[in-house]
Amino acid sequence: MGTKHLSLRQLILCLFIFFLVGNLAGCSGGGGNATQGSNAGVGPDIPGNNNTGNVARSTVARETSPLTSDADMAAVVGGNTGFALKAFTLLDTGGDANAVFSPYSITQALALAAAGAKGTTLSGIEQALSFTLSQDRLNPAFNKLDLLLKSKTTGTIQDAVGQTPHLNVVNAVWGQQGFQLLPTYLDTIALNFGADLRLANFITAPENSRLTINTWVEEQTNKKIIDLIPPGGITAETRLVLTNAIWFKANWASPFQVESTQDKPFYSRNGSAPQVPFMRQTITLPYAHSSGCQSVDIPYAENKLSMMVIMPDTGTIDAFLSGLTPAKLGDITSQLGNLEIDLSLPKFTFNDTPDFNRILQTLGMVDAYNSSKANFSGIDGERDLLISNIMHKAFISVDEKGTEAAAATAINVSIITSIVVKPPPLPVIIDHPFIFLIRDRQTGLILFMGKVVALLRNPFFLDSESGFDWTVNPEITGHCFSPILPAVSRGFK
């Protein structure tokens, strides 16, 4: 009697992240809701509405009023924070590379995989991503959180603030034509994540499928991310590609004036001190100097989302990062108080492509990659899928751009019985390695997180305002995330 071999189909989870700050933009995967005709565009600057790939949708529409408790919402946010901080220390093992990634986008993409995972495969994903809720509570909580974010980031034009922040989080599942998925799985991802099933032909046309998905990514990111999936990233063994894209655009609530930007030294972790352009303004912002760092929370238009900048004391960033826990981050945040400061913040632009296969396996997501242990039977009813690769890209650019607003400070001297002089604004110069977090102020959810440890002038790219494009050294840095969740290889059990 012959031995029965089960082929292990290839599962690719694809996560793309694009992030631009100043005029802030990020991209997050999508597919709209689960009903016919749900491929809506992602924003005024995104082409959108290009039905890339045939779409086979669940008959279940996305739940727009999910029933979930505040405690479950807090658990999702807390898990996202825990994952962000655990992963952050693993991004750059050498220490001298800048980094940026979106923990929220990664958890969204892996939640699509977790919805079909069973046994130790599921528990490994939960361990790595700090998921603490059961699937029947986790998925509705993710849905409610996403809907809450969308309600406050519509990108509409308002007289008082100009354009409000715009955030889109969109998911799509790309499946091999004729490969049968369980209706329960399709219903779950449609109900809670608004994910469509888009049909592709990986078996006979893997390269065309790769180009189709990359085109979709480009369209969702306003052509900021090109060739997300590299040649060979999809093979005839691929059966699914799970994609998430985030597009985020926000103006500063109080923009920096270009005329105030001046060169100053940035004291990089590697000991260099290049002259780079620093934006500057005097403004009242939430600020704290405690726990071995200076922190400032810089809001975007409408003051609902912000960039929190944390600059550890000189020479301590490695020790600071190793000790940065959710509790310590919460302590730093709780100590923020409004103070008039003279803020100097460098302009910077860089991208990153971290190895999330290594990171997630280090954090405990091992069985999902193992051909003899992977169990994604909740997707197709068989134990014939595993994760083989995760790709993640991110890009960030910080500059003066923002809403048209004015910030001024007047020092009044009054004479009563004595002279009272208001102290000058506290100088806050972000001139050595620092951490940044793009977050929702209401929930504390971290959308993007990164660090800047080295800057230099790049003379090859012109900036229409300054004449130069100030970037990180591509030889020193270059982690920009665009997860593509694992490509799964065919094997035997």
XYZ file of C-alpha atoms in Angstrom:
493
model
C 0.000 0.000 0.000
C 1.495 3.309 -1.054
C 2.136 6.197 1.279
C -0.347 9.035 0.991
C 1.248 12.449 0.594
C -0.682 15.636 1.277
C 0.561 18.591 -0.734
C 1.190 21.715 1.299
C -0.188 24.619 -0.664
C 1.419 27.993 -0.520
C -0.184 30.684 1.565
C 1.067 34.216 1.122
C -0.021 36.877 3.531
C 0.785 40.235 2.063
C 0.953 43.342 4.186
C 1.918 46.673 2.761
C 2.522 49.836 4.730
C 3.263 53.289 3.362
C 3.685 56.214 5.705
C 4.345 59.890 4.930
C 4.466 62.497 7.650
C 4.363 66.216 7.456
C 1.866 65.696 4.755
C 1.443 62.270 6.261
C 0.428 59.352 4.136
C 0.343 55.686 4.762
C -1.351 52.895 2.983
C -3.295 50.003 4.299
C -4.701 47.048 2.402
C -8.194 46.778 1.474
C -11.105 45.446 -0.264
C -14.146 47.266 1.071
C -17.048 45.289 2.501
C -18.175 41.841 1.577
C -20.980 42.735 -0.777
C -20.925 43.187 -4.547
C -19.426 46.445 -5.746
C -17.431 47.163 -2.609
C -14.154 48.202 -4.233
C -14.291 51.855 -3.261
C -11.408 54.257 -3.755
C -9.229 55.081 -0.771
C -9.030 58.817 -0.895
C -8.843 61.964 -2.973
C -5.184 61.385 -3.891
C -5.585 57.695 -4.685
C -6.796 56.556 -8.130
C -8.860 53.708 -6.629
C -11.951 52.248 -8.245
C -9.831 50.011 -10.425
C -11.215 46.507 -10.095
C -7.892 44.699 -10.214
C -8.651 40.978 -10.344
C -12.000 39.173 -10.419
C -13.834 39.457 -7.107
C -15.864 36.702 -5.438
C -17.498 38.156 -2.371
C -19.220 36.679 0.621
C -22.931 37.405 0.786
C -22.329 38.699 4.320
C -21.927 42.466 4.546
C -19.464 44.080 6.928
C -20.919 44.648 10.385
C -21.060 48.414 10.856
C -22.312 48.317 14.472
C -20.337 45.511 16.111
C -21.335 44.567 19.643
C -18.164 44.645 21.706
C -17.283 46.018 25.128
C -14.917 48.842 26.004
C -12.824 46.263 27.836
C -12.400 44.217 24.658
C -11.459 47.357 22.738
C -8.871 48.166 25.400
C -7.533 44.601 25.164
C -6.990 44.981 21.400
C -5.210 48.316 21.887
C -3.112 46.877 24.707
C -2.170 43.868 22.604
C -1.199 46.120 19.711
C 1.030 48.153 22.039
C 2.607 45.013 23.488
C 3.357 43.631 20.037
C 4.722 46.982 18.815
C 7.222 47.249 21.648
C 8.302 43.598 21.463
C 8.828 43.755 17.706
C 10.492 47.154 17.811
C 13.540 45.905 19.697
C 14.006 43.132 17.100
C 13.843 45.326 13.993
C 17.453 46.456 13.936
C 19.874 44.075 15.578
C 22.839 46.359 14.862
C 21.323 49.508 16.312
C 22.461 51.956 13.635
C 19.498 51.655 11.266
C 16.445 53.872 11.204
C 13.187 51.952 11.333
C 9.481 52.421 10.719
C 6.577 49.992 10.752
C 2.867 49.785 11.446
C 2.024 47.348 14.243
C -1.664 47.963 13.596
C -1.387 46.993 9.942
C 0.563 43.856 10.797
C -1.998 42.767 13.374
C -4.780 43.406 10.860
C -3.099 41.212 8.254
C -2.279 38.429 10.689
C -5.797 38.583 12.090
C -6.944 37.425 8.635
C -4.688 34.401 9.027
C -5.656 33.826 12.661
C -9.319 33.640 11.620
C -8.502 30.339 9.887
C -5.850 29.008 12.282
C -6.367 26.214 14.794
C -4.553 24.680 17.761
C -0.916 25.596 18.359
C -0.798 27.511 15.085
C -3.403 29.900 16.454
C -1.840 30.080 19.906
C 1.536 30.900 18.344
C 0.016 33.808 16.419
C -1.722 34.972 19.590
C 1.538 34.818 21.547
C 3.517 36.759 18.947
C 0.893 39.473 18.488
C -0.234 39.640 22.130
C -3.802 38.663 21.261
C -5.590 37.918 24.540
C -9.209 37.574 23.390
C -10.945 34.575 21.867
C -11.667 34.839 18.137
C -15.370 35.507 18.700
C -14.432 38.599 20.748
C -11.205 39.634 19.023
C -12.569 40.053 15.503
C -15.570 42.254 16.440
C -13.245 44.367 18.616
C -10.882 44.860 15.669
C -13.874 45.828 13.545
C -15.174 48.372 16.060
C -11.722 49.901 16.507
C -11.275 50.244 12.759
C -14.702 51.872 12.387
C -13.875 54.264 15.233
C -10.673 55.317 13.520
C -12.443 55.813 10.213
C -15.070 58.028 11.856
C -12.399 60.501 12.946
C -10.165 60.365 9.847
C -12.468 61.165 6.952
C -10.130 63.531 5.102
C -12.878 66.103 4.694
C -12.267 69.811 4.177
C -13.304 72.018 7.097
C -12.917 75.780 7.289
C -11.464 75.754 10.797
C -8.773 73.112 10.278
C -8.448 72.684 6.527
C -8.323 68.999 5.599
C -8.843 66.553 8.437
C -6.629 63.449 8.732
C -7.444 60.657 6.309
C -6.897 57.024 7.271
C -7.943 53.993 5.267
C -7.426 50.442 6.463
C -8.414 47.985 3.767
C -8.027 44.221 3.420
C -8.201 41.813 0.502
C -7.679 38.075 0.059
C -6.297 36.851 -3.266
C -7.168 33.214 -3.957
C -6.342 30.646 -6.621
C -9.183 30.095 -9.076
C -10.932 26.839 -8.201
C -9.348 26.611 -4.730
C -12.252 26.104 -2.348
C -12.403 28.196 0.824
C -14.800 27.519 3.667
C -17.872 29.788 3.609
C -17.438 30.338 7.351
C -13.955 31.749 6.762
C -15.103 34.057 3.973
C -18.007 35.239 6.111
C -15.730 35.948 9.093
C -13.261 38.095 7.164
C -16.058 39.887 5.302
C -18.080 40.567 8.466
C -15.195 41.858 10.589
C -12.522 43.065 8.162
C -14.419 43.958 4.986
C -12.138 41.664 2.976
C -13.029 40.536 -0.554
C -11.819 37.352 -2.201
C -10.109 38.314 -5.460
C -9.490 35.456 -7.880
C -6.064 34.912 -9.435
C -4.249 32.204 -11.392
C -1.127 31.487 -9.384
C -0.647 28.008 -10.856
C -0.200 28.845 -14.540
C 0.426 32.603 -14.354
C 2.309 33.401 -11.117
C 4.152 36.361 -12.598
C 0.980 37.953 -13.955
C -0.615 37.424 -10.542
C 2.318 39.132 -8.859
C 2.044 42.094 -11.197
C -1.715 42.287 -10.626
C -1.314 42.435 -6.858
C 1.543 44.926 -7.110
C -0.609 47.121 -9.353
C -3.365 47.010 -6.752
C -0.868 48.048 -4.079
C 0.371 50.913 -6.226
C -3.180 52.127 -6.781
C -3.970 51.965 -3.076
C -0.808 53.890 -2.187
C -0.939 56.555 -4.867
C 2.007 54.818 -6.584
C 4.275 55.370 -3.589
C 5.070 51.684 -3.255
C 6.268 49.914 -6.380
C 6.945 46.175 -6.747
C 5.864 45.192 -3.262
C 6.120 41.507 -4.124
C 9.533 40.849 -5.705
C 10.066 38.562 -8.701
C 9.627 34.993 -7.562
C 7.530 36.059 -4.589
C 4.544 34.171 -6.003
C 4.910 30.653 -7.397
C 2.690 27.906 -8.749
C 2.409 26.656 -5.159
C 0.701 29.828 -3.959
C -2.936 29.448 -3.041
C -3.734 32.585 -1.063
C -2.309 36.066 -0.670
C -3.689 38.049 2.255
C -3.140 41.765 1.814
C -3.557 44.772 4.026
C -2.830 48.349 3.001
C -2.953 51.518 5.093
C -3.112 54.958 3.585
C -2.813 57.799 6.072
C -2.542 61.482 5.371
C -2.599 64.234 7.973
C -1.506 67.826 8.236
C 0.069 69.253 11.357
C -2.425 71.161 13.491
C 0.171 73.944 13.588
C 2.478 73.788 10.582
C 6.142 74.652 10.688
C 7.068 77.690 8.625
C 9.564 76.910 5.882
C 11.328 80.210 6.565
C 12.177 79.016 10.083
C 13.941 75.846 8.934
C 17.699 76.018 9.527
C 20.633 73.631 9.477
C 21.745 72.168 12.792
C 23.883 69.148 13.714
C 22.129 65.841 14.370
C 24.207 63.675 16.691
C 23.758 60.219 15.195
C 24.184 57.001 17.130
C 27.306 56.153 15.114
C 29.081 59.293 16.286
C 28.642 61.446 13.195
C 27.065 64.887 13.444
C 25.906 65.995 9.969
C 24.235 69.334 9.408
C 20.587 68.664 8.561
C 17.535 70.936 8.275
C 15.622 71.434 11.507
C 12.079 72.754 11.481
C 11.316 75.171 14.308
C 8.371 76.812 15.990
C 7.379 78.140 19.394
C 4.209 76.383 20.486
C 2.368 75.025 23.497
C 2.334 71.232 23.390
C 2.068 68.273 25.775
C 5.662 67.818 26.998
C 7.484 65.857 29.681
C 11.076 65.378 30.779
C 11.187 62.273 32.920
C 11.995 58.570 32.910
C 15.289 59.247 31.173
C 13.841 61.007 28.146
C 12.146 64.091 26.752
C 8.740 63.551 25.156
C 6.540 65.817 23.094
C 3.161 65.048 21.529
C 2.669 66.909 18.222
C -0.962 66.864 17.046
C -2.351 66.637 13.568
C -5.353 68.639 12.397
C -8.371 68.268 14.724
C -6.043 67.122 17.542
C -7.330 63.536 17.470
C -4.156 61.892 16.187
C -0.592 62.846 16.921
C 3.069 62.076 16.494
C 4.636 61.418 19.871
C 8.399 61.980 19.815
C 10.466 60.390 22.581
C 14.143 61.374 22.783
C 16.127 59.356 25.342
C 18.944 61.117 27.160
C 22.145 61.335 25.118
C 23.854 57.988 24.644
C 21.099 55.914 26.232
C 18.830 54.907 23.343
C 19.875 51.229 23.367
C 19.238 50.822 27.089
C 16.057 52.860 26.813
C 14.638 50.676 24.038
C 15.486 47.459 25.867
C 13.529 48.691 28.875
C 10.585 50.214 26.998
C 7.485 48.340 28.151
C 3.778 49.166 27.838
C 3.848 50.247 31.485
C 6.790 52.605 30.932
C 5.218 54.044 27.785
C 2.007 54.598 29.731
C 3.970 56.346 32.473
C 5.644 58.654 29.954
C 2.310 59.470 28.337
C 0.645 60.178 31.689
C 3.321 62.744 32.567
C 2.740 64.862 29.468
C 1.554 68.342 30.340
C 1.008 71.471 28.253
C 4.065 73.683 28.150
C 5.243 76.442 25.858
C 8.335 75.126 24.088
C 10.723 76.242 21.363
C 10.607 73.032 19.315
C 13.278 72.053 16.795
C 12.547 68.839 14.896
C 14.639 67.504 11.986
C 13.156 66.765 8.601
C 13.705 63.182 7.543
C 12.782 60.696 4.846
C 13.516 56.987 4.730
C 12.072 53.579 4.061
C 12.435 50.168 5.607
C 11.950 46.503 4.776
C 12.326 44.540 8.019
C 12.412 40.779 8.236
C 9.165 39.957 9.989
C 9.584 36.258 9.377
C 12.467 36.294 11.845
C 10.717 38.666 14.233
C 7.443 36.765 14.423
C 9.138 33.403 14.858
C 11.314 34.877 17.613
C 8.109 36.050 19.306
C 6.610 32.558 19.211
C 4.813 32.238 15.871
C 6.671 29.061 14.881
C 4.123 26.387 13.991
C 2.544 28.550 11.269
C 5.771 28.075 9.270
C 6.186 24.358 10.033
C 4.953 21.915 7.378
C 4.248 19.191 9.929
C 2.532 21.437 12.472
C 0.799 24.272 10.577
C -2.974 24.133 10.946
C -4.982 26.579 8.862
C -7.866 24.155 8.464
C -10.281 26.967 9.287
C -9.541 28.402 5.845
C -10.160 25.425 3.547
C -11.065 22.517 5.849
C -7.696 20.789 5.302
C -4.304 20.915 6.975
C -2.559 21.742 3.719
C -1.541 25.377 4.193
C 1.370 27.050 5.941
C 3.022 30.450 6.008
C 6.411 30.645 4.312
C 7.148 34.341 3.980
C 6.159 37.725 5.339
C 7.032 40.955 3.538
C 6.522 44.380 4.994
C 7.450 47.839 3.672
C 7.113 51.315 5.077
C 8.123 54.837 4.105
C 8.130 57.999 6.168
C 8.794 61.623 5.378
C 8.563 64.446 7.881
C 8.562 68.067 6.768
C 6.934 71.430 7.428
C 3.711 70.774 5.528
C 0.458 71.025 7.385
C -2.704 72.986 7.782
C -2.478 76.729 7.432
C -2.472 77.957 11.004
C -0.546 80.435 13.094
C 1.267 80.048 16.381
C 2.713 83.038 18.205
C 3.930 83.787 21.694
C 3.979 87.168 23.390
C 5.961 87.881 26.525
C 4.152 90.474 28.572
C 5.866 92.506 31.250
C 3.462 93.984 33.764
C 4.322 96.312 36.573
C 2.229 96.009 39.704
C 4.344 96.082 42.840
C 7.104 94.109 41.153
C 8.158 93.102 37.673
C 6.751 89.740 36.558
C 8.436 88.283 33.487
C 7.069 85.214 31.764
C 9.910 82.709 31.330
C 11.041 82.101 27.750
C 9.834 78.982 25.966
C 11.734 75.841 26.945
C 14.117 74.863 24.129
C 13.366 71.314 22.959
C 15.860 70.290 20.282
C 15.404 66.781 18.902
C 19.045 66.515 17.843
C 20.032 62.955 18.764
C 18.434 59.506 18.301
C 14.711 59.459 19.008
C 11.595 57.310 18.750
C 8.325 58.353 17.143
C 4.812 56.955 17.425
C 1.813 57.892 15.284
C -1.131 57.244 17.583
C -4.781 57.796 18.235
C -4.993 60.050 21.275
C -8.369 58.731 22.458
C -7.533 55.025 22.584
C -3.729 55.170 22.617
C -3.612 52.860 19.579
C -0.190 52.929 17.891
C -0.667 53.090 14.126
C 2.995 53.529 13.214
C 6.213 53.372 15.192
C 9.813 54.057 14.302
C 13.166 55.456 15.302
C 15.681 57.864 13.812
C 19.289 57.233 14.766
C 21.193 58.645 11.764
C 20.612 61.438 9.260
C 22.607 62.907 6.409
C 22.214 65.186 3.451
C 21.465 63.385 0.205
C 22.719 65.662 -2.600
C 21.150 63.607 -5.365
C 17.508 64.521 -4.831
C 16.250 68.051 -4.933
C 13.638 69.385 -2.560
C 11.542 72.125 -4.183
C 11.673 74.179 -0.984
C 15.149 73.671 0.471
C 17.028 72.544 -2.612
C 17.937 69.256 -0.958
C 16.258 66.076 0.065
C 17.338 65.211 3.582
C 17.448 61.498 4.001
C 18.958 58.786 6.036
C 22.080 57.137 4.752
C 20.898 54.191 2.632
C 23.974 52.275 3.742
C 23.186 52.903 7.401
C 19.455 52.527 7.295
C 16.731 51.266 5.132
C 14.071 49.307 6.887
C 10.701 50.150 5.414
C 7.844 47.834 5.953
C 5.619 46.217 3.634
C 4.640 42.982 5.051
C 3.757 40.360 2.824
C 2.672 37.652 4.979
C 4.230 34.461 4.209
C 4.402 32.701 1.088
C 3.684 29.119 1.669
C 5.605 26.372 -0.080
C 4.351 23.013 -1.205
C 5.694 20.156 0.846
C 4.664 16.854 2.329
C 3.159 15.738 5.559
